[in-house]
Coordinates of N, CA and C in Angstrom, one line a residue:
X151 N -137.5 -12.0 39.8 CA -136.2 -11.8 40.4 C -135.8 -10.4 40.0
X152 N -134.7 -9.7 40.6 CA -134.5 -8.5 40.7 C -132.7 -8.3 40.8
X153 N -131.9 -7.9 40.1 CA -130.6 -7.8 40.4 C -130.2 -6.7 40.9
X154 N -129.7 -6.1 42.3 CA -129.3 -4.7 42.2 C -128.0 -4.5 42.3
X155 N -127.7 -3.4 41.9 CA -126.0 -3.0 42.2 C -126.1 -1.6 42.8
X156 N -125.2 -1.7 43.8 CA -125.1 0.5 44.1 C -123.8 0.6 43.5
X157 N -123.9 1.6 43.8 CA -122.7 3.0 43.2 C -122.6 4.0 43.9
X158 N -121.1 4.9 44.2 CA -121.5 5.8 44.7 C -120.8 5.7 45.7
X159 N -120.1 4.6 46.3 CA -119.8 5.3 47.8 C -118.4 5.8 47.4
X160 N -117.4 5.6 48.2 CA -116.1 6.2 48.4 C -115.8 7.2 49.9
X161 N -114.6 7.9 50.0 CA -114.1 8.2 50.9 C -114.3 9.2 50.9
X162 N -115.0 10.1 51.8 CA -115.2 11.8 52.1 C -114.7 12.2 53.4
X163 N -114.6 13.5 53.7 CA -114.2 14.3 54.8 C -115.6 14.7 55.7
X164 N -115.6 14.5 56.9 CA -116.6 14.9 57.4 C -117.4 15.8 57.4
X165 N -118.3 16.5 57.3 CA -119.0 17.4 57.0 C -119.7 17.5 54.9
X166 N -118.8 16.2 54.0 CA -119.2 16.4 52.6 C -120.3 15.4 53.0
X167 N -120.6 14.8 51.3 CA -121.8 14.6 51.0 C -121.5 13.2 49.8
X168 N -122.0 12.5 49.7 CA -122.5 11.4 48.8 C -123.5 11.3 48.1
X169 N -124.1 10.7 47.1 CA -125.0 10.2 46.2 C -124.6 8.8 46.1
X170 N -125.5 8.2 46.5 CA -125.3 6.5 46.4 C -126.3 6.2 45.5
X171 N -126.2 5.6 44.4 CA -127.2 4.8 43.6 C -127.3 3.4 43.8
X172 N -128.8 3.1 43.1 CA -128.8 1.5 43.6 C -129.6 1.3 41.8
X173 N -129.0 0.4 41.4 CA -129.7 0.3 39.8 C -130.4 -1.3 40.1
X174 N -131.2 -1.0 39.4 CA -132.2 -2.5 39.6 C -132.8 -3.1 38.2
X175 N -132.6 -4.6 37.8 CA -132.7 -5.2 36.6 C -134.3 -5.1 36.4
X176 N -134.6 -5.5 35.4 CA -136.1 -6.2 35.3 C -137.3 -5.4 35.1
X177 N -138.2 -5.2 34.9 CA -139.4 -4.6 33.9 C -139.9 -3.9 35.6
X178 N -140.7 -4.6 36.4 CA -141.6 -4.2 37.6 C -140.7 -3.7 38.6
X179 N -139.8 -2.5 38.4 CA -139.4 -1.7 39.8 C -140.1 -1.1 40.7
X180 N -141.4 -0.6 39.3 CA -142.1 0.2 40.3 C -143.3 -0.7 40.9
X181 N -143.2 -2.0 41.2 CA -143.9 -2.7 42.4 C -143.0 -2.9 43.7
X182 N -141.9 -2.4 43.3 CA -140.4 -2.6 44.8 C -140.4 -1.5 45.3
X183 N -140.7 -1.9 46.7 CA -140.5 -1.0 47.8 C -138.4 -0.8 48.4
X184 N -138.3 -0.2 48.4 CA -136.6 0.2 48.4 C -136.2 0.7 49.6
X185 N -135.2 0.3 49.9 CA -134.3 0.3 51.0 C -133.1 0.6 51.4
X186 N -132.5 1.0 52.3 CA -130.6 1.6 52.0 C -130.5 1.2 53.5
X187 N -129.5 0.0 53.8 CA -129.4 -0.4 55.1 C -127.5 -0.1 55.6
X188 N -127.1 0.0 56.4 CA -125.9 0.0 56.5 C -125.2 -1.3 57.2
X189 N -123.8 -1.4 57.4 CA -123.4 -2.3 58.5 C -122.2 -1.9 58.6
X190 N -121.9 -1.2 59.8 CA -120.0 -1.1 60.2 C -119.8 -2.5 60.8
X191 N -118.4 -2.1 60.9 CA -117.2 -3.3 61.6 C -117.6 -3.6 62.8
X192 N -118.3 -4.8 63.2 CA -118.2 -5.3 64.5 C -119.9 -5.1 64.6
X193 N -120.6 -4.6 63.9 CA -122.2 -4.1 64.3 C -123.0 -5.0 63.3
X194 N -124.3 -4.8 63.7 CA -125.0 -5.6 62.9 C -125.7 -4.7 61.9
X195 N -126.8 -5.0 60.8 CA -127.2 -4.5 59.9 C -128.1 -3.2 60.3
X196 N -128.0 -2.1 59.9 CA -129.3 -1.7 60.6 C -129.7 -0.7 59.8
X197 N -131.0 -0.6 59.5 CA -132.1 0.2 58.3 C -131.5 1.8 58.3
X198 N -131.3 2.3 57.4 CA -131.2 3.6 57.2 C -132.2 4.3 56.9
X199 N -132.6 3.8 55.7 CA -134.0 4.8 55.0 C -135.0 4.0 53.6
X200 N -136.1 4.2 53.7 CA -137.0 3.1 52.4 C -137.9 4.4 52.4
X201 N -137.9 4.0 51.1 CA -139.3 4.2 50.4 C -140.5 3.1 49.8
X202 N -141.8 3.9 49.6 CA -142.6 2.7 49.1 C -142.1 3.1 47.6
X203 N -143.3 1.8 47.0 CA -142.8 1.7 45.4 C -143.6 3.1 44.8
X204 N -144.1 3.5 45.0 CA -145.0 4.6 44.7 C -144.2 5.8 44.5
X205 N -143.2 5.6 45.8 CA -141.9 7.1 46.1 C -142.7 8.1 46.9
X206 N -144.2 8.2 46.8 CA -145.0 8.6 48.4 C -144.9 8.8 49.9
X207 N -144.0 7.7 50.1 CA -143.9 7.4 51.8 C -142.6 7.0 52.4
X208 N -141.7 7.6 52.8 CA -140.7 7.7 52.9 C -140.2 7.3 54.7
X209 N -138.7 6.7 54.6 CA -138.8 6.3 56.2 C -137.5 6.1 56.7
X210 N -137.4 6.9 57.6 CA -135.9 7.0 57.9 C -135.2 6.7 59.5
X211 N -134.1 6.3 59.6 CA -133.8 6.2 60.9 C -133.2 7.7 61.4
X212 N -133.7 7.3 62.9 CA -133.3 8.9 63.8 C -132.0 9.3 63.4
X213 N -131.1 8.8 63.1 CA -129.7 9.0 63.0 C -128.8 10.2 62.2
X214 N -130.2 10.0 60.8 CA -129.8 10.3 59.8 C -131.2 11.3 59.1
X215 N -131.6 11.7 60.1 CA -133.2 12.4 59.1 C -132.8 13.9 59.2
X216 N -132.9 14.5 58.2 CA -132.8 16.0 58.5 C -131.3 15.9 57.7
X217 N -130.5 14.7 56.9 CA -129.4 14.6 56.7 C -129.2 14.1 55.3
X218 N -130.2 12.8 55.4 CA -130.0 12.1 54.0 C -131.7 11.7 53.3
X219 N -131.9 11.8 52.4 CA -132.7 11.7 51.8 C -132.8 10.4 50.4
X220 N -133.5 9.8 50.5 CA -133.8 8.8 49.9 C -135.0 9.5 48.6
X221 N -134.7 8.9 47.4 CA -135.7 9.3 46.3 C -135.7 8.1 45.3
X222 N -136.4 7.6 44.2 CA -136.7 6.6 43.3 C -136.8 7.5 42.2
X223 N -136.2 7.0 40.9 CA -137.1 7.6 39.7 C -137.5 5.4 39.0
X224 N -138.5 6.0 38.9 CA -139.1 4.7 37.9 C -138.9 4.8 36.8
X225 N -138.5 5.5 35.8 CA -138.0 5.4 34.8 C -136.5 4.6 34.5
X226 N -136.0 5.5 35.1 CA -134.6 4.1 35.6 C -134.2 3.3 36.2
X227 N -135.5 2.8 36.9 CA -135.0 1.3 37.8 C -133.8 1.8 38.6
X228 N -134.0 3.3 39.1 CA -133.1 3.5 40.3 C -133.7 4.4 41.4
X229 N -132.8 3.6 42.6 CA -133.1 4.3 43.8 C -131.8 5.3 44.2
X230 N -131.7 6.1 45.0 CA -130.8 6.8 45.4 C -131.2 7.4 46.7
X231 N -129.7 7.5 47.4 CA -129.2 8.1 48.9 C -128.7 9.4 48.8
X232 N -129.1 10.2 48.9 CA -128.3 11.4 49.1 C -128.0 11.7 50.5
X233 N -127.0 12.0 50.4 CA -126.1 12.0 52.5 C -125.1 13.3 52.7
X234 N -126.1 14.3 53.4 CA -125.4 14.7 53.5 C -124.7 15.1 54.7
X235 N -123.6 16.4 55.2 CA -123.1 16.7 56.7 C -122.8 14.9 57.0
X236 N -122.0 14.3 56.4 CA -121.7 13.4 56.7 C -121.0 13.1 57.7
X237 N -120.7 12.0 59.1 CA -120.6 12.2 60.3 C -119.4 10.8 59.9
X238 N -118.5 10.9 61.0 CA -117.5 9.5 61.0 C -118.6 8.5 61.4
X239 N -118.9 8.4 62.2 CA -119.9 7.2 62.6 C -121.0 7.1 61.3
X240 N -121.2 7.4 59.9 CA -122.0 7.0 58.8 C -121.0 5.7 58.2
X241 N -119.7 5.6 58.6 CA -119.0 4.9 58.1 C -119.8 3.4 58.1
X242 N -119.9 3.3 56.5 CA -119.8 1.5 56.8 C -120.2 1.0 55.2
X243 N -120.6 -0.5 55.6 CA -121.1 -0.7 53.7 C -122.6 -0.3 53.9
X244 N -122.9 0.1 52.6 CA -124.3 0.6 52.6 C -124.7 -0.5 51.2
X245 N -126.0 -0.8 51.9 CA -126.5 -2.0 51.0 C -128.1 -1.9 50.4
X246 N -128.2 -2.2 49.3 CA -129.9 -1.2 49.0 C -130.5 -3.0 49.1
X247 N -131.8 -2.8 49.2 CA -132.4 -3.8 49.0 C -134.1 -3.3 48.6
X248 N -134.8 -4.6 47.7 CA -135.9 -4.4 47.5 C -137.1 -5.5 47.6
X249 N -138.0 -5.2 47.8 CA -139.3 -5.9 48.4 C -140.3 -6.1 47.5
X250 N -141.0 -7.2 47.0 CA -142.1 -7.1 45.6 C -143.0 -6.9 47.0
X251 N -143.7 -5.7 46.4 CA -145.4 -5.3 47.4 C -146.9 -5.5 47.2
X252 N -147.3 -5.7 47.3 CA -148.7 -4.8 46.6 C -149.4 -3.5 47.4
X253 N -148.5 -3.3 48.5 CA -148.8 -2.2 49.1 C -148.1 -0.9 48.4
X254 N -148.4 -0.1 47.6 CA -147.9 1.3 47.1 C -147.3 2.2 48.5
X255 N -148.1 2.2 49.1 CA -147.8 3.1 50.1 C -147.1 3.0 51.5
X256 N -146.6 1.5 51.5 CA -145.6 1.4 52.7 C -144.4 1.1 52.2
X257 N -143.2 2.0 53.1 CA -142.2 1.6 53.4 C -141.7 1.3 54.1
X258 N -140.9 -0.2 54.0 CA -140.6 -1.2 55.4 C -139.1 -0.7 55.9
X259 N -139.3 -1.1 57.4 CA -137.7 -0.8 57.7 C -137.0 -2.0 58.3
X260 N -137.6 -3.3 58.3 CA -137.1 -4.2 58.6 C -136.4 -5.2 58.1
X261 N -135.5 -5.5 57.8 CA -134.5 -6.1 57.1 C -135.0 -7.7 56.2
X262 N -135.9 -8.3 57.4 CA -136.7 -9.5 57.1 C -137.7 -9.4 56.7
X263 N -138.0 -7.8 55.7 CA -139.2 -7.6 54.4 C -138.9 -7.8 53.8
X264 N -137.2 -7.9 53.1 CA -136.8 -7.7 51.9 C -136.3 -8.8 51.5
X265 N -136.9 -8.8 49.9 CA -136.5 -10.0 49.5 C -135.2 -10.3 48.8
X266 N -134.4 -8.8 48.1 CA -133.6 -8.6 47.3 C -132.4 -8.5 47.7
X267 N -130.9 -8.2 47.7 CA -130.0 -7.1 48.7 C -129.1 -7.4 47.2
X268 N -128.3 -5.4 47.1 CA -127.3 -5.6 46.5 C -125.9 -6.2 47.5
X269 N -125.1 -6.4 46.4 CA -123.5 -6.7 47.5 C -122.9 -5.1 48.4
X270 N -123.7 -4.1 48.1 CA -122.7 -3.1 49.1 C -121.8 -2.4 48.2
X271 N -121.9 -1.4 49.4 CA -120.8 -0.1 48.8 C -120.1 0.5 49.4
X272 N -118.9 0.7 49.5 CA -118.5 0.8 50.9 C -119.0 2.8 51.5
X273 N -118.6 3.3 52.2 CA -118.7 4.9 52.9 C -118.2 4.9 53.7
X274 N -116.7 5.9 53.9 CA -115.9 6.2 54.4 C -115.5 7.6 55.0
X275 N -115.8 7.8 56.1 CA -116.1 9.2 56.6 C -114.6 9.4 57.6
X276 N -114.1 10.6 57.2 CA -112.7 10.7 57.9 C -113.1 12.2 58.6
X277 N -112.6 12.0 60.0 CA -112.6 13.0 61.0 C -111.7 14.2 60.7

């Protein structure tokens, strides 16, 4: 089992930037493939960006590539979101989740790989 918590979100002006951390309990992080999914009001969940457990292979939605960047240190059982030129439409909860693999080098983008999810964080982007 695996506990995560993020950190990190809060309320910015369009065009700043965030760092979202995701901290994760337990000895074997670096077998978890990682993930940062979002959900606004009224929408359903939808993938932002994973990495494999490796931090090798990286995967992002069109939305946001060229914008935010996803990295892992295995040393601290943490993942992180960096976001930046942040847009009003990034608004929402951002939720990390993680996957036990034995694949090093894939990162999944589908919600029903993951075994883990933290509770969320919120990101609030003002026009």
């Amino acid at each position: 089992q695996v506990q995560l918590v993020e950190s990190g979100g809060g309320l910015v002006q369009a065009g700043g930037s965030l760092r979202l951390s995701c901290a994760a309990s337990g000895r074997t992080f670096r077998s978890y493939a990682m993930g940062w999914f979002r959900q606004a009001p009224g929408k359903e969940r939808e993938f932002v960006a994973a990495i494999s457990s490796s931090g090798g292979s990286t995967s992002y939605v069109d939305s946001v590539k060229g914008r935010f960047t996803i990295s892992r240190d295995n040393a601290k059982n943490t993942v992180y979101l960096q976001m930046n030129s942040l847009k009003p439409e990034d608004t929402a909860v951002y939720y990390c989740a993680a996957d036990y693999t034995y694949n090093s080098r894939r990162a999944y983008v589908q919600p029903s790989e993951y075994d883990y999810w933290g509770q969320g964080t919120q990101v609030t982007v003002s026009s």
